[in-house]
PDB file of C-alpha atoms in Angstrom:
ATOM      1  CA  MET Z   1      30.762  -7.522 -14.940  1.00 93.00           C
ATOM      2  CA  ILE Z   2      30.659 -11.057 -13.589  1.00 95.00           C
ATOM      3  CA  SER Z   3      31.126 -13.988 -15.979  1.00 93.00           C
ATOM      4  CA  GLY Z   4      30.491 -11.654 -18.893  1.00 96.00           C
ATOM      5  CA  LYS Z   5      27.181 -10.466 -17.404  1.00 97.00           C
ATOM      6  CA  ARG Z   6      26.456  -6.757 -16.974  1.00 98.00           C
ATOM      7  CA  VAL Z   7      25.616  -5.918 -13.344  1.00 98.00           C
ATOM      8  CA  CYS Z   8      23.307  -3.045 -12.444  1.00 98.00           C
ATOM      9  CA  VAL Z   9      22.442  -1.762  -8.958  1.00 98.00           C
ATOM     10  CA  VAL Z  10      19.034  -0.084  -8.662  1.00 98.00           C
ATOM     11  CA  MET Z  11      18.071   2.056  -5.696  1.00 98.00           C
ATOM     12  CA  PRO Z  12      14.411   2.898  -5.002  1.00 98.00           C
ATOM     13  CA  ALA Z  13      14.751   6.180  -3.137  1.00 97.00           C
ATOM     14  CA  TYR Z  14      12.527   8.332  -0.969  1.00 96.00           C
ATOM     15  CA  ASN Z  15      14.085  11.027   1.211  1.00 96.00           C
ATOM     16  CA  ALA Z  16      17.498   9.336   1.134  1.00 96.00           C
ATOM     17  CA  ALA Z  17      19.729  12.425   0.909  1.00 96.00           C
ATOM     18  CA  LYS Z  18      21.432  11.798   4.278  1.00 95.00           C
ATOM     19  CA  THR Z  19      22.498   8.224   3.521  1.00 96.00           C
ATOM     20  CA  LEU Z  20      22.813   8.033  -0.271  1.00 97.00           C
ATOM     21  CA  ARG Z  21      26.456   9.078  -0.509  1.00 97.00           C
ATOM     22  CA  ARG Z  22      27.528   6.585   2.158  1.00 96.00           C
ATOM     23  CA  THR Z  23      25.692   3.797   0.351  1.00 97.00           C
ATOM     24  CA  VAL Z  24      27.111   4.605  -3.076  1.00 98.00           C
ATOM     25  CA  ASP Z  25      30.668   4.950  -1.730  1.00 97.00           C
ATOM     26  CA  GLU Z  26      30.620   1.281  -0.682  1.00 97.00           C
ATOM     27  CA  ILE Z  27      29.406  -0.135  -4.013  1.00 98.00           C
ATOM     28  CA  ASP Z  28      32.198  -2.061  -5.727  1.00 97.00           C
ATOM     29  CA  ARG Z  29      32.419  -0.414  -9.140  1.00 97.00           C
ATOM     30  CA  THR Z  30      34.934  -2.994 -10.367  1.00 97.00           C
ATOM     31  CA  VAL Z  31      31.952  -5.369 -10.481  1.00 97.00           C
ATOM     32  CA  VAL Z  32      28.981  -3.016 -10.893  1.00 98.00           C
ATOM     33  CA  ASP Z  33      28.621  -1.559 -14.398  1.00 98.00           C
ATOM     34  CA  ASP Z  34      25.658   0.730 -13.779  1.00 97.00           C
ATOM     35  CA  VAL Z  35      23.915   2.394 -10.824  1.00 98.00           C
ATOM     36  CA  ILE Z  36      20.374   3.723 -11.206  1.00 98.00           C
ATOM     37  CA  LEU Z  37      18.452   5.745  -8.636  1.00 98.00           C
ATOM     38  CA  VAL Z  38      14.692   6.190  -8.926  1.00 98.00           C
ATOM     39  CA  ASP Z  39      13.434   9.027  -6.758  1.00 98.00           C
ATOM     40  CA  ASP Z  40       9.809   8.754  -5.657  1.00 97.00           C
ATOM     41  CA  ALA Z  41       9.008  12.462  -5.284  1.00 96.00           C
ATOM     42  CA  SER Z  42      11.321  12.980  -2.321  1.00 96.00           C
ATOM     43  CA  ARG Z  43      10.946  16.116  -0.221  1.00 95.00           C
ATOM     44  CA  ASP Z  44      14.653  16.412   0.525  1.00 95.00           C
ATOM     45  CA  ASP Z  45      17.815  16.749  -1.602  1.00 97.00           C
ATOM     46  CA  THR Z  46      17.994  13.138  -2.793  1.00 97.00           C
ATOM     47  CA  VAL Z  47      18.036  14.119  -6.479  1.00 97.00           C
ATOM     48  CA  ALA Z  48      20.666  16.820  -5.923  1.00 97.00           C
ATOM     49  CA  VAL Z  49      22.948  14.309  -4.199  1.00 98.00           C
ATOM     50  CA  ALA Z  50      22.373  11.802  -7.011  1.00 97.00           C
ATOM     51  CA  ARG Z  51      23.467  14.444  -9.522  1.00 97.00           C
ATOM     52  CA  GLU Z  52      26.578  15.231  -7.488  1.00 97.00           C
ATOM     53  CA  LEU Z  53      27.465  11.529  -7.466  1.00 97.00           C
ATOM     54  CA  GLY Z  54      26.967  11.254 -11.215  1.00 96.00           C
ATOM     55  CA  LEU Z  55      24.236   8.644 -10.924  1.00 97.00           C
ATOM     56  CA  HIS Z  56      21.814   7.882 -13.687  1.00 97.00           C
ATOM     57  CA  HIS Z  57      18.528   8.873 -12.090  1.00 96.00           C
ATOM     58  CA  VAL Z  58      14.803   8.843 -12.749  1.00 96.00           C
ATOM     59  CA  VAL Z  59      12.422  11.184 -10.961  1.00 97.00           C
ATOM     60  CA  HIS Z  60       8.764  10.421 -10.285  1.00 97.00           C
ATOM     61  CA  GLU Z  61       6.931  13.734 -10.206  1.00 95.00           C
ATOM     62  CA  GLU Z  62       4.313  12.110  -7.977  1.00 96.00           C
ATOM     63  CA  ASN Z  63       4.875   9.427  -5.345  1.00 97.00           C
ATOM     64  CA  ARG Z  64       4.069   6.035  -6.865  1.00 97.00           C
ATOM     65  CA  GLY Z  65       4.772   3.893  -3.811  1.00 96.00           C
ATOM     66  CA  TYR Z  66       7.541   1.422  -3.029  1.00 97.00           C
ATOM     67  CA  GLY Z  67       6.291  -1.169  -5.505  1.00 97.00           C
ATOM     68  CA  GLY Z  68       5.703   1.421  -8.202  1.00 97.00           C
ATOM     69  CA  ASN Z  69       9.241   2.687  -7.663  1.00 98.00           C
ATOM     70  CA  GLN Z  70      10.657  -0.808  -8.144  1.00 98.00           C
ATOM     71  CA  LYS Z  71       8.758  -1.270 -11.392  1.00 98.00           C
ATOM     72  CA  THR Z  72      10.520   1.789 -12.784  1.00 97.00           C
ATOM     73  CA  CYS Z  73      13.855   0.564 -11.394  1.00 98.00           C
ATOM     74  CA  TYR Z  74      13.661  -2.757 -13.197  1.00 98.00           C
ATOM     75  CA  ALA Z  75      12.287  -1.370 -16.460  1.00 97.00           C
ATOM     76  CA  GLU Z  76      15.102   1.183 -16.531  1.00 96.00           C
ATOM     77  CA  ALA Z  77      17.757  -1.433 -15.747  1.00 97.00           C
ATOM     78  CA  LEU Z  78      16.509  -3.735 -18.510  1.00 97.00           C
ATOM     79  CA  ALA Z  79      16.431  -0.845 -20.979  1.00 96.00           C
ATOM     80  CA  ARG Z  80      20.072  -0.061 -20.128  1.00 95.00           C
ATOM     81  CA  GLY Z  81      21.205  -3.608 -20.835  1.00 95.00           C
ATOM     82  CA  ALA Z  82      21.455  -5.177 -17.371  1.00 97.00           C
ATOM     83  CA  ASP Z  83      21.923  -8.943 -17.163  1.00 98.00           C
ATOM     84  CA  ILE Z  84      21.884  -9.006 -13.348  1.00 98.00           C
ATOM     85  CA  VAL Z  85      19.990  -6.445 -11.275  1.00 98.00           C
ATOM     86  CA  VAL Z  86      20.643  -5.899  -7.565  1.00 98.00           C
ATOM     87  CA  MET Z  87      18.157  -3.840  -5.578  1.00 98.00           C
ATOM     88  CA  LEU Z  88      19.947  -1.950  -2.819  1.00 98.00           C
ATOM     89  CA  HIS Z  89      18.113   0.496  -0.577  1.00 97.00           C
ATOM     90  CA  PRO Z  90      19.930   3.849  -0.431  1.00 97.00           C
ATOM     91  CA  ASP Z  91      19.236   4.218   3.301  1.00 95.00           C
ATOM     92  CA  TYR Z  92      22.396   2.266   4.254  1.00 94.00           C
ATOM     93  CA  GLN Z  93      20.430  -0.365   6.146  1.00 93.00           C
ATOM     94  CA  TYR Z  94      21.949  -3.229   4.116  1.00 94.00           C
ATOM     95  CA  SER Z  95      25.659  -3.696   3.405  1.00 94.00           C
ATOM     96  CA  PRO Z  96      26.619  -2.668  -0.163  1.00 97.00           C
ATOM     97  CA  ALA Z  97      29.711  -4.864   0.227  1.00 97.00           C
ATOM     98  CA  LEU Z  98      27.558  -7.936  -0.473  1.00 97.00           C
ATOM     99  CA  VAL Z  99      26.541  -6.814  -3.984  1.00 98.00           C
ATOM    100  CA  PRO Z 100      29.352  -8.805  -5.694  1.00 98.00           C
ATOM    101  CA  ALA Z 101      28.492 -11.980  -3.761  1.00 98.00           C
ATOM    102  CA  MET Z 102      24.778 -11.727  -4.536  1.00 98.00           C
ATOM    103  CA  ALA Z 103      25.409 -10.941  -8.194  1.00 98.00           C
ATOM    104  CA  ALA Z 104      27.823 -13.884  -8.416  1.00 98.00           C
ATOM    105  CA  MET Z 105      25.173 -16.254  -7.065  1.00 98.00           C
ATOM    106  CA  VAL Z 106      22.860 -15.180  -9.884  1.00 98.00           C
ATOM    107  CA  ALA Z 107      25.686 -15.331 -12.455  1.00 98.00           C
ATOM    108  CA  SER Z 108      26.418 -18.923 -11.391  1.00 97.00           C
ATOM    109  CA  GLY Z 109      23.157 -20.003 -12.995  1.00 96.00           C
ATOM    110  CA  HIS Z 110      22.016 -21.788  -9.836  1.00 97.00           C
ATOM    111  CA  PHE Z 111      19.627 -19.023  -8.745  1.00 98.00           C
ATOM    112  CA  ASP Z 112      17.363 -16.567 -10.540  1.00 98.00           C
ATOM    113  CA  CYS Z 113      16.734 -14.569  -7.373  1.00 98.00           C
ATOM    114  CA  VAL Z 114      19.027 -14.081  -4.369  1.00 98.00           C
ATOM    115  CA  LEU Z 115      17.918 -12.581  -1.059  1.00 98.00           C
ATOM    116  CA  GLY Z 116      20.152 -10.859   1.479  1.00 96.00           C
ATOM    117  CA  SER Z 117      18.597 -12.378   4.609  1.00 94.00           C
ATOM    118  CA  ARG Z 118      18.713 -10.577   7.943  1.00 91.00           C
ATOM    119  CA  ILE Z 119      17.509 -13.712   9.724  1.00 90.00           C
ATOM    120  CA  LEU Z 120      20.245 -16.129   8.653  1.00 86.00           C
ATOM    121  CA  GLY Z 121      22.848 -15.877  11.415  1.00 75.00           C
ATOM    122  CA  VAL Z 122      22.250 -13.324  14.170  1.00 68.00           C
ATOM    123  CA  GLY Z 123      22.198 -10.092  12.187  1.00 66.00           C
ATOM    124  CA  ALA Z 124      18.626  -8.915  12.710  1.00 76.00           C
ATOM    125  CA  LEU Z 125      18.318  -8.353  16.458  1.00 79.00           C
ATOM    126  CA  ARG Z 126      21.993  -7.488  16.814  1.00 77.00           C
ATOM    127  CA  GLY Z 127      21.550  -4.816  14.157  1.00 75.00           C
ATOM    128  CA  GLY Z 128      18.660  -3.273  16.086  1.00 79.00           C
ATOM    129  CA  MET Z 129      15.557  -4.787  14.518  1.00 83.00           C
ATOM    130  CA  PRO Z 130      12.664  -4.146  16.936  1.00 85.00           C
ATOM    131  CA  LEU Z 131      11.556  -7.326  18.686  1.00 89.00           C
ATOM    132  CA  TRP Z 132       7.969  -7.010  17.469  1.00 88.00           C
ATOM    133  CA  LYS Z 133       9.183  -6.824  13.867  1.00 88.00           C
ATOM    134  CA  TYR Z 134      11.385  -9.850  14.385  1.00 90.00           C
ATOM    135  CA  VAL Z 135       8.502 -11.886  15.831  1.00 93.00           C
ATOM    136  CA  ALA Z 136       6.178 -10.792  12.999  1.00 93.00           C
ATOM    137  CA  ASN Z 137       8.865 -11.677  10.456  1.00 93.00           C
ATOM    138  CA  ARG Z 138       9.263 -15.168  11.869  1.00 94.00           C
ATOM    139  CA  PHE Z 139       5.498 -15.789  12.031  1.00 96.00           C
ATOM    140  CA  LEU Z 140       4.828 -14.585   8.484  1.00 97.00           C
ATOM    141  CA  THR Z 141       7.783 -16.539   7.113  1.00 97.00           C
ATOM    142  CA  PHE Z 142       6.534 -19.720   8.807  1.00 97.00           C
ATOM    143  CA  VAL Z 143       3.081 -19.321   7.245  1.00 97.00           C
ATOM    144  CA  GLU Z 144       4.544 -18.535   3.831  1.00 97.00           C
ATOM    145  CA  ASN Z 145       6.874 -21.515   3.839  1.00 97.00           C
ATOM    146  CA  LEU Z 146       3.870 -23.678   4.675  1.00 97.00           C
ATOM    147  CA  LEU Z 147       1.529 -22.260   2.025  1.00 97.00           C
ATOM    148  CA  LEU Z 148       4.080 -21.624  -0.729  1.00 97.00           C
ATOM    149  CA  GLY Z 149       5.791 -24.976  -0.294  1.00 96.00           C
ATOM    150  CA  TYR Z 150       9.297 -23.529  -0.156  1.00 96.00           C
ATOM    151  CA  LYS Z 151      11.785 -22.921   2.640  1.00 96.00           C
ATOM    152  CA  LEU Z 152      13.349 -19.503   3.139  1.00 97.00           C
ATOM    153  CA  ALA Z 153      14.811 -17.875   6.228  1.00 95.00           C
ATOM    154  CA  GLU Z 154      12.772 -14.762   5.436  1.00 95.00           C
ATOM    155  CA  TYR Z 155      10.610 -13.312   2.678  1.00 96.00           C
ATOM    156  CA  HIS Z 156      10.773  -9.700   3.811  1.00 95.00           C
ATOM    157  CA  THR Z 157      14.271  -8.409   3.137  1.00 95.00           C
ATOM    158  CA  GLY Z 158      14.618  -5.450   0.795  1.00 94.00           C
ATOM    159  CA  TYR Z 159      18.033  -6.580  -0.462  1.00 97.00           C
ATOM    160  CA  ARG Z 160      17.598  -8.683  -3.605  1.00 98.00           C
ATOM    161  CA  ALA Z 161      19.347  -9.712  -6.815  1.00 98.00           C
ATOM    162  CA  PHE Z 162      17.648 -10.920  -9.996  1.00 98.00           C
ATOM    163  CA  SER Z 163      18.489 -12.320 -13.385  1.00 98.00           C
ATOM    164  CA  ARG Z 164      17.325 -10.524 -16.495  1.00 98.00           C
ATOM    165  CA  GLU Z 165      15.407 -13.643 -17.484  1.00 98.00           C
ATOM    166  CA  LEU Z 166      13.382 -13.511 -14.275  1.00 98.00           C
ATOM    167  CA  LEU Z 167      12.524  -9.818 -14.608  1.00 98.00           C
ATOM    168  CA  GLU Z 168      11.397 -10.310 -18.193  1.00 97.00           C
ATOM    169  CA  ALA Z 169       9.323 -13.398 -17.410  1.00 97.00           C
ATOM    170  CA  LEU Z 170       7.260 -12.285 -14.422  1.00 98.00           C
ATOM    171  CA  PRO Z 171       4.034 -10.258 -14.808  1.00 98.00           C
ATOM    172  CA  LEU Z 172       5.284  -7.612 -12.382  1.00 98.00           C
ATOM    173  CA  GLU Z 173       2.849  -4.955 -13.600  1.00 98.00           C
ATOM    174  CA  GLU Z 174       0.045  -7.000 -12.017  1.00 98.00           C
ATOM    175  CA  ASN Z 175       1.532  -6.454  -8.568  1.00 98.00           C
ATOM    176  CA  SER Z 176       0.723  -3.795  -5.993  1.00 97.00           C
ATOM    177  CA  ASP Z 177       2.490  -0.425  -5.982  1.00 97.00           C
ATOM    178  CA  ASP Z 178       2.731  -0.698  -2.185  1.00 96.00           C
ATOM    179  CA  PHE Z 179       5.120  -2.633   0.080  1.00 95.00           C
ATOM    180  CA  VAL Z 180       3.440  -6.006  -0.538  1.00 97.00           C
ATOM    181  CA  PHE Z 181       4.947  -5.861  -4.041  1.00 98.00           C
ATOM    182  CA  ASP Z 182       8.045  -7.522  -2.569  1.00 97.00           C
ATOM    183  CA  ASN Z 183       6.061 -10.500  -1.372  1.00 97.00           C
ATOM    184  CA  GLN Z 184       3.998 -10.859  -4.524  1.00 98.00           C
ATOM    185  CA  PHE Z 185       7.266 -10.835  -6.500  1.00 98.00           C
ATOM    186  CA  LEU Z 186       8.601 -13.841  -4.555  1.00 98.00           C
ATOM    187  CA  ALA Z 187       5.314 -15.717  -4.880  1.00 98.00           C
ATOM    188  CA  GLN Z 188       5.477 -15.184  -8.652  1.00 98.00           C
ATOM    189  CA  THR Z 189       9.100 -16.341  -8.716  1.00 98.00           C
ATOM    190  CA  LEU Z 190       8.120 -19.652  -7.143  1.00 98.00           C
ATOM    191  CA  TRP Z 191       4.924 -20.015  -9.152  1.00 98.00           C
ATOM    192  CA  PHE Z 192       6.762 -19.761 -12.460  1.00 98.00           C
ATOM    193  CA  GLY Z 193       9.423 -22.256 -11.382  1.00 97.00           C
ATOM    194  CA  PHE Z 194      12.432 -20.037 -10.716  1.00 98.00           C
ATOM    195  CA  GLU Z 195      14.980 -20.723  -7.975  1.00 97.00           C
ATOM    196  CA  ILE Z 196      15.591 -18.507  -4.928  1.00 98.00           C
ATOM    197  CA  GLY Z 197      18.839 -18.489  -2.939  1.00 98.00           C
ATOM    198  CA  GLU Z 198      19.825 -16.657   0.244  1.00 97.00           C
ATOM    199  CA  ILE Z 199      22.930 -15.117   1.756  1.00 96.00           C
ATOM    200  CA  SER Z 200      23.369 -13.905   5.315  1.00 95.00           C
ATOM    201  CA  CYS Z 201      23.297 -10.114   5.490  1.00 92.00           C
ATOM    202  CA  PRO Z 202      23.809  -7.861   8.535  1.00 87.00           C
ATOM    203  CA  ALA Z 203      21.322  -5.001   8.790  1.00 85.00           C
ATOM    204  CA  ARG Z 204      21.468  -1.659  10.549  1.00 83.00           C
ATOM    205  CA  TYR Z 205      18.559   0.115  12.235  1.00 79.00           C
ATOM    206  CA  PHE Z 206      19.111   3.800  12.937  1.00 69.00           C
ATOM    207  CA  GLU Z 207      17.240   7.078  12.670  1.00 66.00           C
ATOM    208  CA  GLU Z 208      17.906   7.714   8.976  1.00 60.00           C
ATOM    209  CA  ALA Z 209      17.167   4.137   7.896  1.00 57.00           C
ATOM    210  CA  SER Z 210      13.729   3.844   6.331  1.00 58.00           C
ATOM    211  CA  SER Z 211      11.160   1.745   8.145  1.00 62.00           C
ATOM    212  CA  ILE Z 212       7.392   1.512   7.886  1.00 69.00           C
ATOM    213  CA  ASN Z 213       5.311   2.303  10.955  1.00 75.00           C
ATOM    214  CA  PHE Z 214       3.125  -0.114  12.898  1.00 78.00           C
ATOM    215  CA  ARG Z 215      -0.074   0.675  10.986  1.00 84.00           C
ATOM    216  CA  ARG Z 216       1.537   0.113   7.602  1.00 86.00           C
ATOM    217  CA  SER Z 217       3.296  -2.977   8.956  1.00 89.00           C
ATOM    218  CA  VAL Z 218      -0.096  -4.466   9.860  1.00 92.00           C
ATOM    219  CA  LYS Z 219      -1.381  -3.667   6.366  1.00 94.00           C
ATOM    220  CA  TYR Z 220       1.711  -5.281   4.878  1.00 94.00           C
ATOM    221  CA  GLY Z 221       1.315  -8.364   7.078  1.00 95.00           C
ATOM    222  CA  LEU Z 222      -2.283  -8.846   5.980  1.00 96.00           C
ATOM    223  CA  GLY Z 223      -1.180  -8.439   2.378  1.00 97.00           C
ATOM    224  CA  VAL Z 224       1.494 -11.092   2.881  1.00 97.00           C
ATOM    225  CA  LEU Z 225      -1.044 -13.549   4.279  1.00 97.00           C
ATOM    226  CA  GLY Z 226      -3.402 -12.742   1.411  1.00 97.00           C
ATOM    227  CA  THR Z 227      -0.641 -13.415  -1.127  1.00 97.00           C
ATOM    228  CA  ALA Z 228       0.195 -16.787   0.438  1.00 97.00           C
ATOM    229  CA  ILE Z 229      -3.466 -17.832   0.521  1.00 97.00           C
ATOM    230  CA  GLU Z 230      -3.906 -16.660  -3.080  1.00 97.00           C
ATOM    231  CA  PHE Z 231      -0.919 -18.815  -4.096  1.00 97.00           C
ATOM    232  CA  ARG Z 232      -2.299 -21.885  -2.312  1.00 97.00           C
ATOM    233  CA  LEU Z 233      -5.760 -21.460  -3.873  1.00 97.00           C
ATOM    234  CA  ALA Z 234      -4.119 -21.238  -7.295  1.00 97.00           C
ATOM    235  CA  ARG Z 235      -2.167 -24.435  -6.578  1.00 96.00           C
ATOM    236  CA  LEU Z 236      -5.463 -26.143  -5.723  1.00 96.00           C
ATOM    237  CA  GLY Z 237      -6.954 -24.915  -8.998  1.00 95.00           C
ATOM    238  CA  LEU Z 238      -9.608 -22.844  -7.252  1.00 96.00           C
ATOM    239  CA  ARG Z 239      -8.578 -19.358  -8.325  1.00 92.00           C
ATOM    240  CA  ARG Z 240      -5.724 -17.970 -10.391  1.00 93.00           C
ATOM    241  CA  PRO Z 241      -5.213 -14.171 -10.347  1.00 95.00           C
ATOM    242  CA  ALA Z 242      -3.597 -12.273 -13.221  1.00 97.00           C
ATOM    243  CA  ARG Z 243      -0.293 -12.020 -11.356  1.00 97.00           C
ATOM    244  CA  LEU Z 244       0.024 -15.807 -11.515  1.00 97.00           C
ATOM    245  CA  SER Z 245      -1.052 -16.043 -15.142  1.00 96.00           C
ATOM    246  CA  GLU Z 246       1.134 -16.428 -18.229  1.00 95.00           C
ATOM    247  CA  THR Z 247      -0.900 -13.626 -19.812  1.00 95.00           C
ATOM    248  CA  GLY Z 248      -0.331 -11.151 -16.957  1.00 97.00           C
ATOM    249  CA  ARG Z 249       1.190  -7.777 -17.801  1.00 97.00           C
ATOM    250  CA  ARG Z 250       4.985  -7.663 -17.956  1.00 97.00           C
ATOM    251  CA  LEU Z 251       7.127  -4.605 -17.296  1.00 96.00           C
ATOM    252  CA  VAL Z 252       6.926  -1.851 -19.859  1.00 86.00           C
ATOM    253  CA  VAL Z 253      10.517  -1.206 -20.906  1.00 88.00           C
ATOM    254  CA  LEU Z 254      11.408   2.261 -22.186  1.00 69.00           C
ATOM    255  CA  PRO Z 255      10.078   4.459 -23.569  1.00 59.00           C
ATOM    256  CA  PRO Z 256       7.408   4.636 -20.835  1.00 45.00           C
ATOM    257  CA  PRO Z 257       3.876   5.887 -21.466  1.00 42.00           C
ATOM    258  CA  PRO Z 258       3.443   9.650 -20.867  1.00 47.00           C
ATOM    259  CA  ALA Z 259       1.075   8.958 -17.951  1.00 42.00           C
ATOM    260  CA  GLN Z 260       4.028   7.796 -15.865  1.00 42.00           C
ATOM    261  CA  ALA Z 261       5.178  11.429 -15.647  1.00 46.00           C
ATOM    262  CA  ILE Z 262       8.819  10.755 -14.956  1.00 47.00           C
ATOM    263  CA  SER Z 263      11.969  12.594 -15.935  1.00 50.00           C
ATOM    264  CA  ARG Z 264      15.437  11.163 -16.437  1.00 59.00           C
ATOM    265  CA  GLY Z 265      18.915  12.472 -16.083  1.00 65.00           C
ATOM    266  CA  CYS Z 266      22.526  11.713 -15.362  1.00 58.00           C
ATOM    267  CA  GLY Z 267      24.792  13.481 -12.981  1.00 54.00           C
ATOM    268  CA  ALA Z 268      26.380  16.725 -13.999  1.00 40.00           C
TER     269      ALA Z 268
END
């Protein structure tokens, strides 16, 4: 706990068996009260490793996508009483050692969302981020800062912390189940008047670390631009989609509808 707030780490997992143990070993359990892994129909031993580690885990019988995985992560964390939720990828790309710092920034009350930025400092290229990804990151971030009217070092990190209030307020079910979910989430955060903070985070790029290919990166980039334009049009009063509406669908907290076809368990 931090300042009397229950801290939960959620890990959206897909084929993370080789790196999961290393990631979990570096989570500070003196601060973190709960760790949840959501497996998105992995083809390796991710679930078996989660059981060995004693993690509370949820298994999607069919792959629901990165965004769909996160929706389950957050609904599960809220159902288990989390006040602060930190999303940490189980591929060991981001440093688990920063979980306490990110959670503390949320607990301070100054920020509703905290991003572990690879761009602040010199962590991205030094950690092995491909140059083309770095250039695309900088271009997309520039456009987003312009259209969203905010200033962040990057919008594309997968290392994030959230307050319970934020997760309950945003219509996250209106967002994509694909990678652009991350970007739509931040646009919603700003639209509904919540505050975003950043902390410098080193990142590692290696064979086992998950990374989308060039084709999917292009699709993501177009989705990012579409989200920023959608936000600006809404600001101008020209068009407001459901994800930026007060009446948009919020997360469905447990028990989930049968159609989600998921199973739950704790480690042996």
